[in-house]
Short mmCIF file of C-alpha atoms and ligand atoms in Angstrom, two decimals:
data_model
loop_
_atom_site.label_atom_id
_atom_site.label_comp_id
_atom_site.label_asym_id
_atom_site.label_seq_id
_atom_site.Cartn_x
_atom_site.Cartn_y
_atom_site.Cartn_z
CA MET A 1 124.82 120.87 77.71
CA LEU A 2 122.56 117.92 77.99
CA PRO A 3 120.01 117.42 75.51
CA ARG A 4 116.69 119.17 76.39
CA SER A 5 114.74 115.51 77.01
CA SER A 6 117.26 114.51 79.60
CA LYS A 7 117.08 117.72 81.66
CA MET A 8 114.29 116.48 83.77
CA PRO A 9 113.80 112.78 84.28
CA ARG A 10 111.01 110.83 82.66
CA ASP A 11 108.41 109.40 85.05
CA ALA A 12 107.82 106.25 85.77
CA VAL A 13 104.21 106.11 84.32
CA HIS A 14 103.75 108.77 81.36
CA HIS A 15 100.70 108.42 79.45
CA PRO A 16 99.63 112.21 78.69
CA VAL A 17 96.94 111.09 75.84
CA PHE A 18 95.32 108.84 78.73
CA ALA A 19 95.79 110.98 81.41
CA ARG A 20 94.13 114.22 79.62
CA PHE A 21 90.91 111.30 78.49
CA TYR A 22 90.72 110.02 81.98
CA ALA A 23 90.55 113.31 84.04
CA LYS A 24 87.76 113.85 81.80
CA TRP A 25 85.72 110.51 81.85
CA SER A 26 85.94 109.31 85.44
CA VAL A 27 84.44 113.08 86.27
CA THR A 28 81.48 111.75 83.76
CA ALA A 29 81.69 108.32 85.13
CA ASP A 30 81.16 109.11 89.17
CA GLU A 31 78.37 111.87 88.16
CA LYS A 32 76.09 110.25 85.55
CA GLY A 33 77.65 106.50 85.88
CA GLY A 34 77.24 105.91 89.90
CA VAL A 35 80.58 105.26 90.25
CA ALA A 36 80.36 108.18 92.94
CA ALA A 37 78.24 106.14 95.12
CA TYR A 38 80.69 103.16 94.56
CA ARG A 39 83.86 105.16 96.09
CA HIS A 40 81.40 106.10 99.12
CA GLU A 41 80.69 102.29 99.57
CA LEU A 42 84.57 101.47 99.62
CA LEU A 43 85.89 104.20 101.80
CA ALA A 44 82.75 104.06 104.05
CA GLY A 45 84.10 103.35 107.88
CA LEU A 46 87.82 103.77 107.67
CA SER A 47 90.05 105.54 110.05
CA GLY A 48 93.47 106.29 111.15
CA ARG A 49 96.33 106.77 108.62
CA VAL A 50 95.38 105.57 105.10
CA ILE A 51 98.21 104.92 101.96
CA GLU A 52 96.14 105.43 98.35
CA ILE A 53 97.54 103.50 95.35
CA GLY A 54 97.45 105.52 91.40
CA ALA A 55 95.24 108.05 93.01
CA GLY A 56 94.72 109.58 89.68
CA ASN A 57 92.94 112.81 89.56
CA GLY A 58 91.78 112.16 93.30
CA LEU A 59 87.81 111.50 93.30
CA ASN A 60 88.41 109.30 96.02
CA PHE A 61 89.62 111.81 98.38
CA ALA A 62 86.00 113.33 98.56
CA HIS A 63 84.76 110.64 100.16
CA TYR A 64 87.11 110.07 102.96
CA PRO A 65 85.28 109.79 106.25
CA SER A 66 86.35 112.42 108.81
CA SER A 67 87.90 109.02 111.18
CA VAL A 68 90.72 109.18 109.00
CA SER A 69 93.24 111.02 110.27
CA GLU A 70 95.74 111.13 106.89
CA VAL A 71 95.58 110.27 103.44
CA VAL A 72 99.52 109.79 101.82
CA ALA A 73 97.92 108.80 97.90
CA LEU A 74 100.74 107.99 94.98
CA GLU A 75 100.00 109.14 91.72
CA PRO A 76 102.63 108.51 89.16
CA GLU A 77 101.44 110.61 86.30
CA ARG A 78 102.26 113.76 86.69
CA MET A 79 99.11 115.57 84.99
CA LEU A 80 96.88 113.80 87.09
CA ARG A 81 99.01 114.32 90.31
CA LYS A 82 98.59 118.00 89.38
CA LEU A 83 94.79 117.36 89.35
CA ALA A 84 95.34 115.23 92.38
CA LEU A 85 96.94 118.19 94.33
CA GLU A 86 94.11 120.48 93.85
CA ALA A 87 91.47 117.99 94.78
CA ALA A 88 93.42 117.17 98.08
CA VAL A 89 93.00 121.08 98.93
CA HIS A 90 88.91 120.32 98.89
CA ALA A 91 89.36 117.10 101.11
CA GLU A 92 87.69 117.14 104.90
CA VAL A 93 90.33 115.15 105.56
CA PRO A 94 94.58 115.94 105.26
CA VAL A 95 95.50 114.48 101.93
CA ASP A 96 99.50 113.90 101.36
CA VAL A 97 99.68 113.61 97.51
CA VAL A 98 103.21 111.92 96.21
CA PRO A 99 104.87 110.74 93.10
CA GLY A 100 105.50 106.95 93.26
CA VAL A 101 104.33 103.72 91.92
CA ALA A 102 102.67 100.95 93.92
CA GLU A 103 105.75 98.22 93.00
CA ALA A 104 107.98 100.30 95.69
CA LEU A 105 105.89 102.14 98.08
CA PRO A 106 108.16 105.13 99.18
CA VAL A 107 106.62 104.45 103.33
CA LYS A 108 108.04 102.61 106.21
CA SER A 109 106.81 99.10 106.79
CA GLU A 110 103.33 98.41 108.82
CA ALA A 111 102.59 102.59 109.27
CA PHE A 112 99.47 102.69 107.88
CA ASP A 113 95.88 101.45 109.24
CA ALA A 114 94.21 100.78 105.77
CA ALA A 115 95.20 100.82 102.05
CA VAL A 116 92.96 101.71 99.06
CA ALA A 117 92.94 100.37 95.75
CA SER A 118 90.33 101.49 92.84
CA LEU A 119 90.60 100.92 89.42
CA VAL A 120 94.74 100.81 89.49
CA LEU A 121 95.55 96.60 90.22
CA CYS A 122 94.19 96.60 86.23
CA THR A 123 97.31 98.89 85.22
CA VAL A 124 100.43 98.45 87.92
CA ARG A 125 103.00 96.45 85.95
CA ASP A 126 103.25 93.99 88.44
CA VAL A 127 100.33 92.87 90.59
CA PRO A 128 102.33 90.73 93.01
CA ARG A 129 104.42 92.80 93.70
CA ALA A 130 101.88 96.12 94.28
CA LEU A 131 99.99 93.87 96.74
CA GLY A 132 102.75 92.50 98.39
CA GLU A 133 104.19 96.13 98.92
CA LEU A 134 100.72 96.99 100.31
CA ARG A 135 100.53 94.28 102.63
CA ARG A 136 104.26 95.49 103.78
CA VAL A 137 102.49 98.93 104.55
CA LEU A 138 99.61 97.85 106.41
CA ARG A 139 100.07 97.02 110.27
CA PRO A 140 99.33 93.38 111.19
CA GLY A 141 95.51 93.55 111.41
CA GLY A 142 95.29 96.24 108.80
CA GLU A 143 92.60 96.44 105.86
CA LEU A 144 92.89 96.59 102.15
CA ARG A 145 89.76 97.96 100.48
CA PHE A 146 89.46 97.13 96.78
CA PHE A 147 87.43 98.63 93.98
CA GLU A 148 88.72 97.36 91.14
CA HIS A 149 87.46 95.74 87.51
CA GLY A 150 88.68 92.53 86.16
CA LEU A 151 88.09 88.99 84.42
CA ALA A 152 84.72 88.41 83.67
CA PRO A 153 82.49 85.60 84.99
CA GLY A 154 81.51 84.16 81.72
CA ARG A 155 83.68 82.42 79.22
CA GLY A 156 82.52 85.08 76.19
CA LEU A 157 83.45 88.29 77.50
CA ALA A 158 86.62 86.56 79.17
CA GLY A 159 88.13 85.68 75.68
CA CYS A 160 87.37 88.98 74.38
CA GLN A 161 89.35 90.67 77.23
CA ARG A 162 92.03 88.14 76.83
CA ALA A 163 92.30 88.83 73.73
CA LEU A 164 91.69 92.47 73.91
CA ASP A 165 94.87 92.64 76.70
CA ARG A 166 97.02 91.11 74.13
CA THR A 167 96.63 93.91 71.57
CA VAL A 168 95.01 97.31 71.88
CA TRP A 169 93.68 97.65 75.16
CA PRO A 170 96.82 98.55 77.22
CA LEU A 171 98.07 100.71 74.49
CA LEU A 172 94.53 102.97 74.20
CA PHE A 173 94.22 103.34 77.73
CA GLY A 174 97.29 104.06 79.59
CA GLY A 175 98.60 100.38 80.45
CA CYS A 176 94.99 99.13 81.37
CA HIS A 177 94.14 95.07 81.22
CA THR A 178 90.71 93.98 81.27
CA ALA A 179 91.21 90.37 82.66
CA ARG A 180 93.12 90.36 85.80
CA ASP A 181 91.36 88.10 88.27
CA THR A 182 91.92 90.49 91.43
CA ILE A 183 90.62 88.24 94.38
CA ALA A 184 92.64 85.39 93.28
CA ALA A 185 95.65 88.05 93.32
CA ILE A 186 94.86 89.02 96.55
CA GLU A 187 94.58 86.16 98.12
CA ALA A 188 97.77 84.99 96.31
CA ALA A 189 99.39 88.02 98.20
CA GLY A 190 98.75 86.23 101.70
CA PHE A 191 95.65 88.66 102.65
CA GLU A 192 92.51 87.20 104.33
CA LEU A 193 90.03 88.35 102.16
CA GLY A 194 86.40 89.55 103.72
CA ASP A 195 83.53 90.50 102.69
CA TYR A 196 83.40 91.42 98.79
CA ARG A 197 80.68 91.34 95.79
CA ARG A 198 80.44 91.56 91.74
CA PHE A 199 78.91 94.08 89.80
CA ARG A 200 78.76 95.48 86.39
CA VAL A 201 79.39 99.11 85.71
CA PRO A 202 77.52 100.42 83.93
CA GLU A 203 74.28 98.02 85.58
CA SER A 204 72.44 97.79 82.46
CA GLY A 205 73.15 97.35 79.04
CA PRO A 206 75.51 95.11 77.27
CA PRO A 207 78.68 94.20 79.00
CA LEU A 208 81.98 96.51 77.91
CA PRO A 209 85.40 94.93 78.55
CA ALA A 210 85.51 96.91 82.04
CA SER A 211 82.47 96.27 83.38
CA PRO A 212 82.67 93.64 85.75
CA CYS A 213 83.75 94.80 89.01
CA VAL A 214 84.28 93.43 92.33
CA LEU A 215 84.41 95.80 95.68
CA GLY A 216 85.65 94.42 99.14
CA THR A 217 88.03 94.13 101.89
CA ALA A 218 90.74 92.22 102.95
CA ARG A 219 93.34 92.27 105.76
CA ARG A 220 96.95 91.41 106.40
CA PRO A 221 96.91 89.08 108.84
CA LEU A 222 97.63 89.01 112.23
CA PRO A 223 101.14 87.30 113.63
CA ASP A 224 99.85 83.66 114.35
CA ALA A 225 99.58 83.43 118.27
CA ASP A 226 100.85 79.48 118.52
CA ALA A 227 103.78 80.87 116.06
C1 SAM B 301 92.12 104.27 85.71
S1 SAM B 301 93.39 105.53 86.57
C2 SAM B 301 92.41 105.45 88.34
C3 SAM B 301 93.06 106.29 88.89
C4 SAM B 301 91.93 105.92 90.60
N1 SAM B 301 92.48 105.09 91.42
C5 SAM B 301 90.39 106.45 90.44
O1 SAM B 301 90.02 105.55 91.31
O2 SAM B 301 89.77 106.88 89.83
C6 SAM B 301 94.94 104.28 87.11
C7 SAM B 301 95.60 105.00 87.93
O3 SAM B 301 97.09 103.97 88.46
C8 SAM B 301 98.35 105.06 87.53
N2 SAM B 301 99.38 103.78 87.74
C9 SAM B 301 99.66 103.21 87.02
N3 SAM B 301 100.61 103.08 86.71
C10 SAM B 301 100.76 102.50 88.54
C11 SAM B 301 101.73 101.78 89.53
N4 SAM B 301 102.53 101.09 88.94
N5 SAM B 301 101.57 102.50 90.69
C12 SAM B 301 100.77 103.26 90.81
N6 SAM B 301 99.53 103.80 90.30
C13 SAM B 301 99.93 103.44 88.90
C14 SAM B 301 97.51 106.17 86.68
O4 SAM B 301 99.02 106.96 86.11
C15 SAM B 301 96.17 106.14 86.97
O5 SAM B 301 96.16 107.45 87.64
#
């Protein structure tokens, strides 16, 4: 007989303490910290088939417009995935919640009109690989929508972020990093950058390590007509 611990395969992402914390904190941040409004802005105007990576407890689901025909939402962490499944039941658009990591999307190439990354590129193990996968599964011209916290513009806070990333932050917050440069990573992955804006969450008060945010769009380029 197998030892008890080897009966069930361990999830690709296993952060039960962080998952419990995030399930509560994220709802407060949405309702009292204004994050729900950013989710709404992130998803406004989307249509067709959408893939969302690291969907967490599914707080984006309520904000998908009815022009979206289907959302495939990946979430690797077991408890958050269970909460996402509950959120999917109440969503106005069909949402299929599945296990999986952004670095190896279990879907066909060029199958989606849009992809969504919200507060997740800070946490994936391999950002270039995750963005490469998103590019693969988007149709040419398909849109990447992103809402991420990341590297601060000022040297002081950026230095503090880098120090935290090397020490306690990823351990405390489920593998999260504060000093990732989302915009540079999206461009390096071969996306055409569209409009984006930078802001702080929360908007007032002293900036926290995860306060600097960016929200915007990018596209998988169309094939070069001259090529
Ligand atoms: C801070 S939470 C954000 C959740 C959700 N996107 C939101 O906007 O509230 C980060 C999420 O990324 C997930 N995650 C961690 N590593 C991942 C990976 N390699 N691929 C996809 N998702 C991952 C975590 O399980 C968690 O649900």
